[in-house]
Amino acid sequence: LSSIIALIADLVDANHILARHEVLDAYGHVSVRHPHKPDHFLLSRSRAPELVARGDIIEFDLDRKAIGADRQKPYVELAIHSEIYRFRPDVMAVVHSHSPWVVPFSVSSTRLMPVYHMSSFLRGGAPVFDIRKDFGVTDLLVRSPEQGAALAATLGSGNVSLMRGHGFVTVANDLPTAVFQAIYTDLNSRLQQQAIALGGEVTYLDRAEADRAWQTNRATVSRPWELWKKQVRGGKRK
Ligand SMILES: [Zn+2]
């Protein structure tokens, strides 16, 4: 029981951290798989992430049914989370963002690639999910389990997938790493656009470099996580 209380506190912090870094604004969301019930996950009710509090967190099963008497309005795009947890048993946390820095790479033939070691988890570049391919004209939102499954298929065994004209998802085997990847996907997008704007040829991390750099960085995620938690809990610069 204490582990679930701590996890919910971390999930609330994750909402505030991602809002503070402008990876999430009034939209986007972050979830975590239930630590004891692998076919359940925890996600806020439909609310701006910066405002999310403990009482907003709802437990869902993979059929997107709220557990218990929880009747709070959920996010429309619940299926992003349910279907990724269904298809990726290794995934413990999911972030979905509409970052305006990332979106250009979802509509351009220029692939999002790792510019520096901090975003080495982008190794090989991020695929783009185009909802129009299988579902024709939509409002671009992932509303159905079929659409969530198609997104999960594009993500494959990777950790980031862009969503054409919409945003991106990132997944990891713990919550701090998913938050880390969301923040550094956003930063990498800014840097890649700066590098391209310089006009010269851009050299990205190659696959072997990226593998090595990610091995190093993933072992250090607790350092920024501790800092970011302190920043949002201190109540300063919010
Ligand atoms: Zn969305």
Short mmCIF file of C-alpha atoms and ligand atoms in Angstrom, two decimals:
data_model
loop_
_atom_site.label_atom_id
_atom_site.label_comp_id
_atom_site.label_asym_id
_atom_site.label_seq_id
_atom_site.Cartn_x
_atom_site.Cartn_y
_atom_site.Cartn_z
CA LEU A 1 0.00 0.00 0.00
CA SER A 2 2.80 2.44 0.84
CA SER A 3 4.42 1.78 -2.55
CA ILE A 4 1.22 2.77 -4.35
CA ILE A 5 0.91 5.96 -2.29
CA ALA A 6 4.51 6.86 -3.16
CA LEU A 7 3.89 6.06 -6.82
CA ILE A 8 0.81 8.30 -6.94
CA ALA A 9 2.89 11.11 -5.36
CA ASP A 10 5.53 10.55 -8.07
CA LEU A 11 2.85 10.62 -10.76
CA VAL A 12 1.53 13.96 -9.45
CA ASP A 13 5.12 15.28 -9.44
CA ALA A 14 5.63 13.98 -12.99
CA ASN A 15 2.59 16.00 -14.11
CA HIS A 16 4.00 19.15 -12.51
CA ILE A 17 7.55 18.56 -13.80
CA LEU A 18 6.40 18.10 -17.39
CA ALA A 19 4.22 21.21 -17.13
CA ARG A 20 7.09 23.22 -15.71
CA HIS A 21 9.28 22.16 -18.65
CA GLU A 22 6.47 23.06 -21.06
CA VAL A 23 6.43 19.54 -22.45
CA LEU A 24 2.76 19.49 -21.38
CA ASP A 25 0.55 22.58 -21.36
CA ALA A 26 -3.19 22.36 -20.68
CA TYR A 27 -3.05 19.19 -22.81
CA GLY A 28 -1.10 15.96 -22.83
CA HIS A 29 -0.81 13.40 -20.04
CA VAL A 30 1.43 11.00 -18.15
CA SER A 31 0.51 7.57 -16.76
CA VAL A 32 2.13 4.76 -14.84
CA ARG A 33 1.37 1.03 -14.79
CA HIS A 34 -0.03 -0.26 -11.50
CA PRO A 35 2.87 -1.85 -9.58
CA HIS A 36 0.84 -4.84 -8.32
CA LYS A 37 -1.78 -5.21 -11.05
CA PRO A 38 0.03 -5.20 -14.41
CA ASP A 39 -3.25 -4.96 -16.35
CA HIS A 40 -4.14 -1.69 -14.60
CA PHE A 41 -2.68 1.78 -14.89
CA LEU A 42 -2.92 5.14 -13.11
CA LEU A 43 -3.74 8.39 -14.91
CA SER A 44 -5.24 11.74 -13.92
CA ARG A 45 -8.81 12.68 -14.73
CA SER A 46 -9.15 15.15 -17.61
CA ARG A 47 -7.30 18.11 -16.15
CA ALA A 48 -4.35 20.39 -17.04
CA PRO A 49 -1.22 18.57 -15.76
CA GLU A 50 0.03 21.54 -13.73
CA LEU A 51 -3.19 21.41 -11.68
CA VAL A 52 -3.23 17.63 -11.11
CA ALA A 53 -3.46 16.56 -7.46
CA ARG A 54 -3.58 13.18 -5.73
CA GLY A 55 -7.38 13.07 -5.76
CA ASP A 56 -7.41 13.36 -9.56
CA ILE A 57 -5.58 10.08 -10.13
CA ILE A 58 -7.83 7.30 -11.42
CA GLU A 59 -7.04 3.59 -11.74
CA PHE A 60 -8.06 2.08 -15.09
CA ASP A 61 -8.01 -1.44 -16.51
CA LEU A 62 -6.80 -2.10 -20.05
CA ASP A 63 -10.37 -1.83 -21.35
CA ARG A 64 -10.27 1.80 -20.11
CA LYS A 65 -12.79 1.13 -17.36
CA ALA A 66 -12.30 3.18 -14.20
CA ILE A 67 -11.95 1.03 -11.09
CA GLY A 68 -14.28 1.57 -8.15
CA ALA A 69 -16.74 4.39 -7.92
CA ASP A 70 -14.56 6.83 -9.84
CA ARG A 71 -16.84 8.81 -12.15
CA GLN A 72 -14.52 11.72 -12.91
CA LYS A 73 -14.22 12.61 -16.59
CA PRO A 74 -11.21 10.86 -18.15
CA TYR A 75 -8.95 12.12 -20.94
CA VAL A 76 -10.29 11.45 -24.45
CA GLU A 77 -7.04 9.73 -25.44
CA LEU A 78 -7.07 6.99 -22.79
CA ALA A 79 -6.45 4.40 -25.52
CA ILE A 80 -2.90 5.71 -26.04
CA HIS A 81 -2.08 4.40 -22.58
CA SER A 82 -4.23 1.24 -22.45
CA GLU A 83 -3.01 -0.10 -25.79
CA ILE A 84 0.67 0.62 -25.20
CA TYR A 85 0.45 -1.16 -21.82
CA ARG A 86 -1.33 -4.05 -23.54
CA PHE A 87 1.21 -4.45 -26.34
CA ARG A 88 4.37 -3.61 -24.38
CA PRO A 89 4.57 -5.60 -21.10
CA ASP A 90 7.99 -4.01 -20.47
CA VAL A 91 6.54 -0.48 -20.41
CA MET A 92 5.81 0.94 -16.95
CA ALA A 93 5.16 4.60 -17.85
CA VAL A 94 3.81 6.58 -20.82
CA VAL A 95 3.97 10.31 -21.62
CA HIS A 96 1.89 11.89 -24.39
CA SER A 97 2.75 15.48 -25.39
CA HIS A 98 1.79 18.08 -28.00
CA SER A 99 5.16 19.87 -27.70
CA PRO A 100 5.30 22.57 -30.41
CA TRP A 101 9.03 21.90 -30.83
CA VAL A 102 8.47 18.25 -31.64
CA VAL A 103 5.43 18.65 -33.93
CA PRO A 104 7.45 19.99 -36.93
CA PHE A 105 9.24 16.64 -37.16
CA SER A 106 5.87 14.86 -37.27
CA VAL A 107 4.92 16.69 -40.49
CA SER A 108 8.32 16.89 -42.22
CA SER A 109 10.34 14.30 -44.11
CA THR A 110 13.24 15.33 -41.83
CA ARG A 111 13.44 12.60 -39.20
CA LEU A 112 13.85 13.42 -35.50
CA MET A 113 17.40 12.20 -34.78
CA PRO A 114 19.65 12.30 -31.69
CA VAL A 115 21.68 15.52 -31.89
CA TYR A 116 23.54 15.03 -28.61
CA HIS A 117 24.29 12.42 -25.98
CA MET A 118 21.42 13.52 -23.71
CA SER A 119 18.87 12.39 -26.28
CA SER A 120 20.71 9.21 -27.24
CA PHE A 121 17.55 7.21 -26.48
CA LEU A 122 16.34 8.53 -29.88
CA ARG A 123 18.87 6.20 -31.46
CA GLY A 124 18.04 5.41 -35.06
CA GLY A 125 15.46 8.24 -35.16
CA ALA A 126 11.80 8.37 -34.15
CA PRO A 127 9.07 6.81 -36.35
CA VAL A 128 5.94 8.81 -37.23
CA PHE A 129 2.42 7.47 -36.64
CA ASP A 130 0.02 8.82 -39.28
CA ILE A 131 -3.53 8.16 -38.12
CA ARG A 132 -4.84 8.90 -41.63
CA LYS A 133 -3.12 5.82 -43.04
CA ASP A 134 -5.53 3.35 -41.41
CA PHE A 135 -8.36 5.57 -40.20
CA GLY A 136 -8.88 8.21 -42.90
CA VAL A 137 -10.25 11.56 -41.79
CA THR A 138 -10.24 11.92 -37.99
CA ASP A 139 -9.84 14.79 -35.52
CA LEU A 140 -6.25 13.45 -35.11
CA LEU A 141 -6.95 12.21 -31.56
CA VAL A 142 -6.37 8.58 -30.57
CA ARG A 143 -9.92 7.78 -29.45
CA SER A 144 -10.39 4.05 -30.00
CA PRO A 145 -8.46 0.94 -28.94
CA GLU A 146 -7.88 0.19 -32.65
CA GLN A 147 -6.20 3.59 -33.05
CA GLY A 148 -4.19 3.03 -29.87
CA ALA A 149 -3.09 -0.37 -31.15
CA ALA A 150 -1.95 1.16 -34.44
CA LEU A 151 0.07 3.75 -32.53
CA ALA A 152 1.59 0.98 -30.39
CA ALA A 153 2.48 -0.92 -33.59
CA THR A 154 4.31 2.14 -34.98
CA LEU A 155 6.13 2.55 -31.67
CA GLY A 156 7.16 -1.11 -31.94
CA SER A 157 9.93 -1.92 -29.48
CA GLY A 158 11.13 1.71 -29.51
CA ASN A 159 10.78 4.37 -26.84
CA VAL A 160 9.52 7.39 -28.83
CA SER A 161 6.96 7.70 -31.62
CA LEU A 162 5.88 10.95 -33.19
CA MET A 163 2.22 11.44 -34.15
CA ARG A 164 1.63 13.32 -37.40
CA GLY A 165 0.14 16.78 -36.88
CA HIS A 166 -0.40 16.02 -33.20
CA GLY A 167 2.60 15.34 -30.94
CA PHE A 168 4.48 12.34 -29.60
CA VAL A 169 4.52 9.50 -27.09
CA THR A 170 7.45 8.22 -25.10
CA VAL A 171 7.58 5.07 -22.98
CA ALA A 172 10.01 3.61 -20.44
CA ASN A 173 10.34 0.91 -17.84
CA ASP A 174 9.97 3.45 -15.02
CA LEU A 175 8.32 6.83 -14.52
CA PRO A 176 11.47 8.99 -14.05
CA THR A 177 12.94 7.65 -17.31
CA ALA A 178 9.73 8.38 -19.23
CA VAL A 179 9.77 11.95 -17.86
CA PHE A 180 13.47 12.25 -18.75
CA GLN A 181 12.82 11.09 -22.31
CA ALA A 182 9.87 13.46 -22.73
CA ILE A 183 11.94 16.45 -21.61
CA TYR A 184 14.95 15.54 -23.73
CA THR A 185 12.84 14.70 -26.80
CA ASP A 186 11.56 18.27 -26.56
CA LEU A 187 15.08 19.71 -26.07
CA ASN A 188 16.52 17.59 -28.89
CA SER A 189 13.82 18.92 -31.24
CA ARG A 190 14.84 22.50 -30.48
CA LEU A 191 18.54 21.69 -30.94
CA GLN A 192 17.99 19.78 -34.16
CA GLN A 193 16.10 22.74 -35.65
CA GLN A 194 18.94 25.05 -34.55
CA ALA A 195 21.53 22.75 -36.10
CA ILE A 196 19.60 22.55 -39.36
CA ALA A 197 19.15 26.36 -39.37
CA LEU A 198 22.95 26.83 -39.30
CA GLY A 199 22.87 25.57 -42.86
CA GLY A 200 25.77 23.15 -42.80
CA GLU A 201 25.69 19.39 -42.89
CA VAL A 202 24.35 17.98 -39.60
CA THR A 203 26.05 14.99 -37.99
CA TYR A 204 23.83 12.97 -35.66
CA LEU A 205 24.87 10.37 -33.11
CA ASP A 206 25.28 7.10 -34.93
CA ARG A 207 23.60 3.98 -33.64
CA ALA A 208 26.65 2.63 -31.79
CA GLU A 209 27.42 5.98 -30.14
CA ALA A 210 23.80 6.41 -29.16
CA ASP A 211 23.65 2.90 -27.66
CA ARG A 212 26.71 3.64 -25.57
CA ALA A 213 25.58 7.13 -24.49
CA TRP A 214 22.15 5.85 -23.48
CA GLN A 215 23.71 3.09 -21.41
CA THR A 216 25.59 5.82 -19.51
CA ASN A 217 22.70 8.28 -19.22
CA ARG A 218 19.96 5.91 -18.17
CA ALA A 219 21.99 5.08 -15.07
CA THR A 220 21.93 8.77 -14.06
CA VAL A 221 18.20 9.51 -14.39
CA SER A 222 17.77 9.67 -10.61
CA ARG A 223 19.89 12.84 -10.56
CA PRO A 224 17.62 15.09 -12.65
CA TRP A 225 14.57 13.32 -11.13
CA GLU A 226 15.63 14.39 -7.64
CA LEU A 227 16.22 17.96 -8.85
CA TRP A 228 12.96 18.18 -10.78
CA LYS A 229 10.94 16.86 -7.83
CA LYS A 230 12.53 19.40 -5.51
CA GLN A 231 11.78 22.20 -7.98
CA VAL A 232 8.07 21.38 -8.20
CA ARG A 233 7.68 20.61 -4.49
CA GLY A 234 9.47 23.80 -3.44
CA GLY A 235 6.67 25.78 -5.04
CA LYS A 236 9.11 28.29 -6.49
CA ARG A 237 9.24 29.36 -10.14
CA LYS A 238 6.07 27.49 -10.96
ZN ZN B 1 -3.04 14.28 -27.92
#
